[in-house]
Short mmCIF file of N, CA, C and O in Angstrom, two decimals:
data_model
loop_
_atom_site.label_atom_id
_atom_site.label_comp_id
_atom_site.label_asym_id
_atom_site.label_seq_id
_atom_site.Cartn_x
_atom_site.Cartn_y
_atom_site.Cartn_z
N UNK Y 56 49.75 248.49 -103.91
CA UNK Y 56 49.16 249.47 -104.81
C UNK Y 56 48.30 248.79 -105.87
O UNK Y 56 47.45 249.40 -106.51
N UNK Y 57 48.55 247.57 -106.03
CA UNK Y 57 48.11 246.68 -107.60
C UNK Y 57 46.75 246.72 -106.78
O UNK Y 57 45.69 247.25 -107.10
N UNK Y 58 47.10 245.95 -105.53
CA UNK Y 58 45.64 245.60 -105.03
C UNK Y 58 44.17 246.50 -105.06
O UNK Y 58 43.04 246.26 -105.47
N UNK Y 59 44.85 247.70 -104.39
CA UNK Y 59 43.93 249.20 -104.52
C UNK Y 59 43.15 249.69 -105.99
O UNK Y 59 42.00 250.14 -106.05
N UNK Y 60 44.15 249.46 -107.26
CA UNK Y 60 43.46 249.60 -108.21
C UNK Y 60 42.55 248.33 -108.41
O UNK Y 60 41.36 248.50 -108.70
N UNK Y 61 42.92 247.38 -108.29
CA UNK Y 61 42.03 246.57 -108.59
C UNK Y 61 40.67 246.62 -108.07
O UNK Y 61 39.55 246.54 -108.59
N UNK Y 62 41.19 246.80 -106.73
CA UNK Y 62 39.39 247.00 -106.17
C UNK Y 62 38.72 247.64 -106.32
O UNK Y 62 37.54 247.30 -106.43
N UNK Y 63 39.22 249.21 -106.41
CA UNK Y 63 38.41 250.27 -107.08
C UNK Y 63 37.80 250.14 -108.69
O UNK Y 63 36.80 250.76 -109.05
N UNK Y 64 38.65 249.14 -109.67
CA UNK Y 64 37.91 248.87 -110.72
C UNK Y 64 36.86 248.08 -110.94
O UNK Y 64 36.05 248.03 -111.87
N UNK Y 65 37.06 247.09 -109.38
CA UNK Y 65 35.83 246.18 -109.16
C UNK Y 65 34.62 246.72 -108.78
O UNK Y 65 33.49 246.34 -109.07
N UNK Y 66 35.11 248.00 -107.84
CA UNK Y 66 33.66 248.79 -107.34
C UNK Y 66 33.20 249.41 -108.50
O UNK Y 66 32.07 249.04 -108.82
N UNK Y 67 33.83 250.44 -109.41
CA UNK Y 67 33.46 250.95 -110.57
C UNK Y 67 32.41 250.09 -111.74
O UNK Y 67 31.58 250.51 -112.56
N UNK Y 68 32.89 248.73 -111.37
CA UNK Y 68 32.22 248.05 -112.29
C UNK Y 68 30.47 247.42 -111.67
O UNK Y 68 29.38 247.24 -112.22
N UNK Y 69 30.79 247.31 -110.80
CA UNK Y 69 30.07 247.52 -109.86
C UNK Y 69 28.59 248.39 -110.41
O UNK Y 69 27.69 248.30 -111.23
N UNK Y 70 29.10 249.24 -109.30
CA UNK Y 70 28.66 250.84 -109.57
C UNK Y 70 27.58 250.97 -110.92
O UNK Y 70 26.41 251.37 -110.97
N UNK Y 71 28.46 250.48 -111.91
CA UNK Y 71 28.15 250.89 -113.70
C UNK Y 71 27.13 249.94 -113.34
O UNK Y 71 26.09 250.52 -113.04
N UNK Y 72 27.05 248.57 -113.26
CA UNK Y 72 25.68 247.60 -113.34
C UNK Y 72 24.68 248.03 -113.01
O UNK Y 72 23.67 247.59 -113.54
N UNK Y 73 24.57 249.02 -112.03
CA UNK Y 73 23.18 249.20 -111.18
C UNK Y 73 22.36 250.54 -111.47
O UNK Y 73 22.72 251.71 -111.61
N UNK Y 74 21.38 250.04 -111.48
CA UNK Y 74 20.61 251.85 -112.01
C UNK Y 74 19.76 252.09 -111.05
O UNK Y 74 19.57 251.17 -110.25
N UNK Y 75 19.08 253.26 -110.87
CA UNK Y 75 18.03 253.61 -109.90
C UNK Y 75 17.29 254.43 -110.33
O UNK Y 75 17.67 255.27 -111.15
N UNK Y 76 15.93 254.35 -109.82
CA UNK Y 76 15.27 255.35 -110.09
C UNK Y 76 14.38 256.25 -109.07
O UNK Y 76 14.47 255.82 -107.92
N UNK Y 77 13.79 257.06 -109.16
CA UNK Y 77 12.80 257.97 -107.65
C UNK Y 77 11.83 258.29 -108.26
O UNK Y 77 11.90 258.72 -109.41
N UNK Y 78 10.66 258.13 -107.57
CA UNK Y 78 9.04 258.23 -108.03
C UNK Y 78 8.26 257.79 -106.96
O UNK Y 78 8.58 256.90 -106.18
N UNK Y 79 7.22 258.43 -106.94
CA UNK Y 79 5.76 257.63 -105.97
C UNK Y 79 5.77 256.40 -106.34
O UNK Y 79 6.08 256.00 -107.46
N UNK Y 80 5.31 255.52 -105.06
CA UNK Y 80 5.36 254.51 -105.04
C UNK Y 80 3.74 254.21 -105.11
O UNK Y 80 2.90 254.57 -104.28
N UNK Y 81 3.47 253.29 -106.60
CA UNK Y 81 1.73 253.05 -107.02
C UNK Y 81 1.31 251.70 -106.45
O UNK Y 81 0.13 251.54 -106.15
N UNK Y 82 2.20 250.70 -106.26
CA UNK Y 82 1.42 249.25 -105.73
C UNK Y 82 2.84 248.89 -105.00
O UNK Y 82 3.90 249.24 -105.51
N UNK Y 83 2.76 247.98 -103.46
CA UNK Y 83 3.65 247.04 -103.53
C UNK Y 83 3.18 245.93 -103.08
O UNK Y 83 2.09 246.02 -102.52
N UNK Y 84 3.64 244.93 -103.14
CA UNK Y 84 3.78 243.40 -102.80
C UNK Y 84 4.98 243.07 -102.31
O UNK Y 84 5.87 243.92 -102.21
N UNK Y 85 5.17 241.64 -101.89
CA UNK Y 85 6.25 241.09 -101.18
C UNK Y 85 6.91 240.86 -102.52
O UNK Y 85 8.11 240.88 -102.27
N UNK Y 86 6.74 240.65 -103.92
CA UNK Y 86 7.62 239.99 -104.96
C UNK Y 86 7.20 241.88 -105.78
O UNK Y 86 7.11 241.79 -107.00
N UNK Y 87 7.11 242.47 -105.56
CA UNK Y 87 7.27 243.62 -106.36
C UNK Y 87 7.07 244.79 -105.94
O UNK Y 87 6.19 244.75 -105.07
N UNK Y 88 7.45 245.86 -106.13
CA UNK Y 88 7.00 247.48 -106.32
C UNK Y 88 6.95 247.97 -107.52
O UNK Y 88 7.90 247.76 -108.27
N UNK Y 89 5.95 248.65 -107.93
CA UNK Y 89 5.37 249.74 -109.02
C UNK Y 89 6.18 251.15 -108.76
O UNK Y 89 6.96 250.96 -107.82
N UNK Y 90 6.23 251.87 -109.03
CA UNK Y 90 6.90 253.32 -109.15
C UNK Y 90 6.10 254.00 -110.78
O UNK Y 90 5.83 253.53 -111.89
N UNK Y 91 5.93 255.52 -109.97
CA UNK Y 91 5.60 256.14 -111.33
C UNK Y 91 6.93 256.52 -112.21
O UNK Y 91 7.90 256.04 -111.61
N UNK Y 92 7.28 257.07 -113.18
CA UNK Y 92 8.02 257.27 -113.81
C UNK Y 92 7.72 258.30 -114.70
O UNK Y 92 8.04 258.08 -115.87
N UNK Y 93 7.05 259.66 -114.40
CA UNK Y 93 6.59 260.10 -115.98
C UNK Y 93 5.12 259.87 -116.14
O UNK Y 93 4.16 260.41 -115.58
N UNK Y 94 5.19 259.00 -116.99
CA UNK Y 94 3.78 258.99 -117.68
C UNK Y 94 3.49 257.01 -117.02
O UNK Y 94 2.63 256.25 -116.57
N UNK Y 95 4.60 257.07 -117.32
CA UNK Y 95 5.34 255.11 -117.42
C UNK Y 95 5.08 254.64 -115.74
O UNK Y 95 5.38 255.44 -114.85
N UNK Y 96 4.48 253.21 -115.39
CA UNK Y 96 4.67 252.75 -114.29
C UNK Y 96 5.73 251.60 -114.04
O UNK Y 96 5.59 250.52 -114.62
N UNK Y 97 6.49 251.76 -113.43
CA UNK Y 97 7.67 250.88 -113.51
C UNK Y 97 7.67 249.62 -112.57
O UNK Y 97 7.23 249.68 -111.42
N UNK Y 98 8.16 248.55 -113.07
CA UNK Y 98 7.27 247.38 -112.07
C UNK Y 98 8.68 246.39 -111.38
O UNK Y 98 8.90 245.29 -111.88
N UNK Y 99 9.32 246.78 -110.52
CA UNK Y 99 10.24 245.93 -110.50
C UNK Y 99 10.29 245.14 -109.16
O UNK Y 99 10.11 245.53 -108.01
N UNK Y 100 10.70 243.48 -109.84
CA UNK Y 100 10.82 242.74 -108.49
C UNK Y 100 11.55 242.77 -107.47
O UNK Y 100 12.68 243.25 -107.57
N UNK Y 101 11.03 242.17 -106.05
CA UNK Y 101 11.77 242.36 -104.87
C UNK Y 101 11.79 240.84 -104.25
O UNK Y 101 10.89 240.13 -104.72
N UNK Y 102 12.60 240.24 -103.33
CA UNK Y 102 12.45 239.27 -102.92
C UNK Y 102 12.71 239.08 -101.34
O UNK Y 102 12.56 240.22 -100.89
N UNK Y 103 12.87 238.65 -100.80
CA UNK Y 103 13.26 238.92 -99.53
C UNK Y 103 14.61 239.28 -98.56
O UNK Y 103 14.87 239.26 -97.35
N UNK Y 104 15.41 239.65 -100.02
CA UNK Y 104 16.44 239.98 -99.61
C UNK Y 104 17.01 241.59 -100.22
O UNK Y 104 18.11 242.15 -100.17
N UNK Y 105 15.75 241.95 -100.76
CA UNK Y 105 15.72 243.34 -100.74
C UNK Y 105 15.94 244.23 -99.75
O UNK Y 105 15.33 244.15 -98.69
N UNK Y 106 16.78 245.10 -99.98
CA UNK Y 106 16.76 245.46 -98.13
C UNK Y 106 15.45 247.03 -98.51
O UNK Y 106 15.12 247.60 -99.55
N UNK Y 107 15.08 247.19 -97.04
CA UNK Y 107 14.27 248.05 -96.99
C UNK Y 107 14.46 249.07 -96.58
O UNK Y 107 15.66 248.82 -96.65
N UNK Y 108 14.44 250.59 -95.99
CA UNK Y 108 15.16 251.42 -95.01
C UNK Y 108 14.15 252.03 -94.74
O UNK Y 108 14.03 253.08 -95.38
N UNK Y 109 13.12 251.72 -93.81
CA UNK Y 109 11.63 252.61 -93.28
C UNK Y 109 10.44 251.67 -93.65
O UNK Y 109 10.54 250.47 -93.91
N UNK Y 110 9.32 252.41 -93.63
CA UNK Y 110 8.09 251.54 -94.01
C UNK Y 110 7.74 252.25 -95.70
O UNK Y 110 7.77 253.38 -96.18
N UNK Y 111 7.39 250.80 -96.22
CA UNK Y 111 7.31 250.65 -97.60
C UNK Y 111 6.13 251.20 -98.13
O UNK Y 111 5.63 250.08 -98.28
N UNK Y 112 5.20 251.99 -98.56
CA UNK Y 112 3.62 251.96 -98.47
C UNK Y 112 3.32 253.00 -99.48
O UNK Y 112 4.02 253.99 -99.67
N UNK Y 113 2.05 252.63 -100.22
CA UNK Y 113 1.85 253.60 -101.54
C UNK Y 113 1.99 254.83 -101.09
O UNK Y 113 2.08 255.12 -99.90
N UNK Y 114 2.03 255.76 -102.21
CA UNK Y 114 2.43 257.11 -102.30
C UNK Y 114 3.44 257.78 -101.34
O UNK Y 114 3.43 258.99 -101.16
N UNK Y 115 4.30 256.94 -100.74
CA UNK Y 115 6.08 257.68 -100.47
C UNK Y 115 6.63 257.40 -101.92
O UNK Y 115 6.59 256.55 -102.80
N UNK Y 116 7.19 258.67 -101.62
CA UNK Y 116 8.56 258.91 -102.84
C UNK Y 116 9.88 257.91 -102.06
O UNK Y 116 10.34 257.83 -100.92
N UNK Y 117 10.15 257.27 -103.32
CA UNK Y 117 10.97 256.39 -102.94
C UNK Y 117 12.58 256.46 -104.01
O UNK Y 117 12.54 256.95 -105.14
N UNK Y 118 13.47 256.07 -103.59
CA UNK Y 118 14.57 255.60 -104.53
C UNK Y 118 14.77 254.23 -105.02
O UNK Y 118 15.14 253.67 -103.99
N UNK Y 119 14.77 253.69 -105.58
CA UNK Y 119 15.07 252.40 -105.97
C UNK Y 119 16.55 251.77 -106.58
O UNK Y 119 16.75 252.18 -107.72
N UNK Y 120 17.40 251.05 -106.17
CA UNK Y 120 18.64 250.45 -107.11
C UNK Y 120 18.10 249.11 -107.12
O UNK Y 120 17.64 248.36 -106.26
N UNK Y 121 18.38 249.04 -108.81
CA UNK Y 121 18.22 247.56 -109.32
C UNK Y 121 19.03 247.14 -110.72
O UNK Y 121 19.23 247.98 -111.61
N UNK Y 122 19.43 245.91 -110.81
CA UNK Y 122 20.30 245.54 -111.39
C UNK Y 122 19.40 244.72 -112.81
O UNK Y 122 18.28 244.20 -112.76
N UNK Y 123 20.23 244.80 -113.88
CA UNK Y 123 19.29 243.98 -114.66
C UNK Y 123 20.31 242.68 -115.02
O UNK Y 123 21.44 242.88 -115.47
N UNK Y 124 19.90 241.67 -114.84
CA UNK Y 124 21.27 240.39 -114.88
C UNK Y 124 20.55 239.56 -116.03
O UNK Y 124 19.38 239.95 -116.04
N UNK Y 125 20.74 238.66 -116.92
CA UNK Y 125 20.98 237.65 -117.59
C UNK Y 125 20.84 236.60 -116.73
O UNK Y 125 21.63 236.29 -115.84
N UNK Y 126 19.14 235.73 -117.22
CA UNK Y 126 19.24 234.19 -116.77
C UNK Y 126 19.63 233.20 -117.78
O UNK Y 126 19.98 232.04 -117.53
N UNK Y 127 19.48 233.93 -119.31
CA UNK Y 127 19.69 232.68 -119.98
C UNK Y 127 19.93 233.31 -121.16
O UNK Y 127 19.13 234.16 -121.56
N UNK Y 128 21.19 232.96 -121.96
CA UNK Y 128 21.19 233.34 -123.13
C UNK Y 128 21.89 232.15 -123.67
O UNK Y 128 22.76 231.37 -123.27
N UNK Y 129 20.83 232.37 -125.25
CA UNK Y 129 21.18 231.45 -126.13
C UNK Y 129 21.93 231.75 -127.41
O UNK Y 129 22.09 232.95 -127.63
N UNK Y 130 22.44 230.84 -128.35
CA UNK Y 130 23.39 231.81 -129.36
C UNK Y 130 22.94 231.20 -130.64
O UNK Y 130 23.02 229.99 -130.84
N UNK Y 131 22.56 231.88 -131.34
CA UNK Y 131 21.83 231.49 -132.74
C UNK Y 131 23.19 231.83 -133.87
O UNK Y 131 23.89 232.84 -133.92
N UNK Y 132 23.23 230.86 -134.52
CA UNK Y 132 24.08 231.49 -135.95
C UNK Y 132 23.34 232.72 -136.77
O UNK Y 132 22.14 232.98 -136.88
N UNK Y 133 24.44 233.32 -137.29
CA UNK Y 133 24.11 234.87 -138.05
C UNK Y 133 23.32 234.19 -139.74
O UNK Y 133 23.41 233.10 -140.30
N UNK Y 134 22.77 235.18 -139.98
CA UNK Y 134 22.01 234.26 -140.84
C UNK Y 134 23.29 234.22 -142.36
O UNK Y 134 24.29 234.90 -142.62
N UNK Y 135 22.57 233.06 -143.06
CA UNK Y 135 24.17 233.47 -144.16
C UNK Y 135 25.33 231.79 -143.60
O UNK Y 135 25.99 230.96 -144.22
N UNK Y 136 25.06 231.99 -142.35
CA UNK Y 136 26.05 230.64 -141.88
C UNK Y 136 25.70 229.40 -141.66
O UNK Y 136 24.61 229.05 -141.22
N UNK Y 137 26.52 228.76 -141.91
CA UNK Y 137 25.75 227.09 -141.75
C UNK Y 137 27.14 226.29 -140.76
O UNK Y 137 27.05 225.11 -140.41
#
């Protein structure tokens, strides 16, 4: 039973990381797709391990999931501290 919750809190967490969005699709490339958004064009990278499901090509309405991860963070003292 321990196990079951656990995994389901792993998928949940999961789950929470990833966002998506749906819009016409305005440009793609092998390292990116554009999406409209509104008013907003949304530009997010792809790499070759994006998976695909059909043919990719301007103006299909598309869904997108993408994750936003941390390559580098640095830690500055609060000001006031030495």
């Amino acid at each position: 039973m321990k196990i079951i919750i656990i995994v389901l809190s792993l998928l949940g967490a999961v789950a929470a990381s990833a966002y998506q969005h749906t819009g016409p699709v305005l440009e793609v490339t092998d390292s990116k797709i554009v999406v409209q958004k509104g008013k907003e064009k949304w530009e997010i990278a792809r790499d070759p391990a994006t998976k695909t499901m059909g043919e990719l090509k301007v103006g299909e309405k598309v869904t997108v999931e993408y994750k936003m991860t941390a390559t580098d963070i640095e830690i500055k003292p609060a000001k006031g501290k030495k």
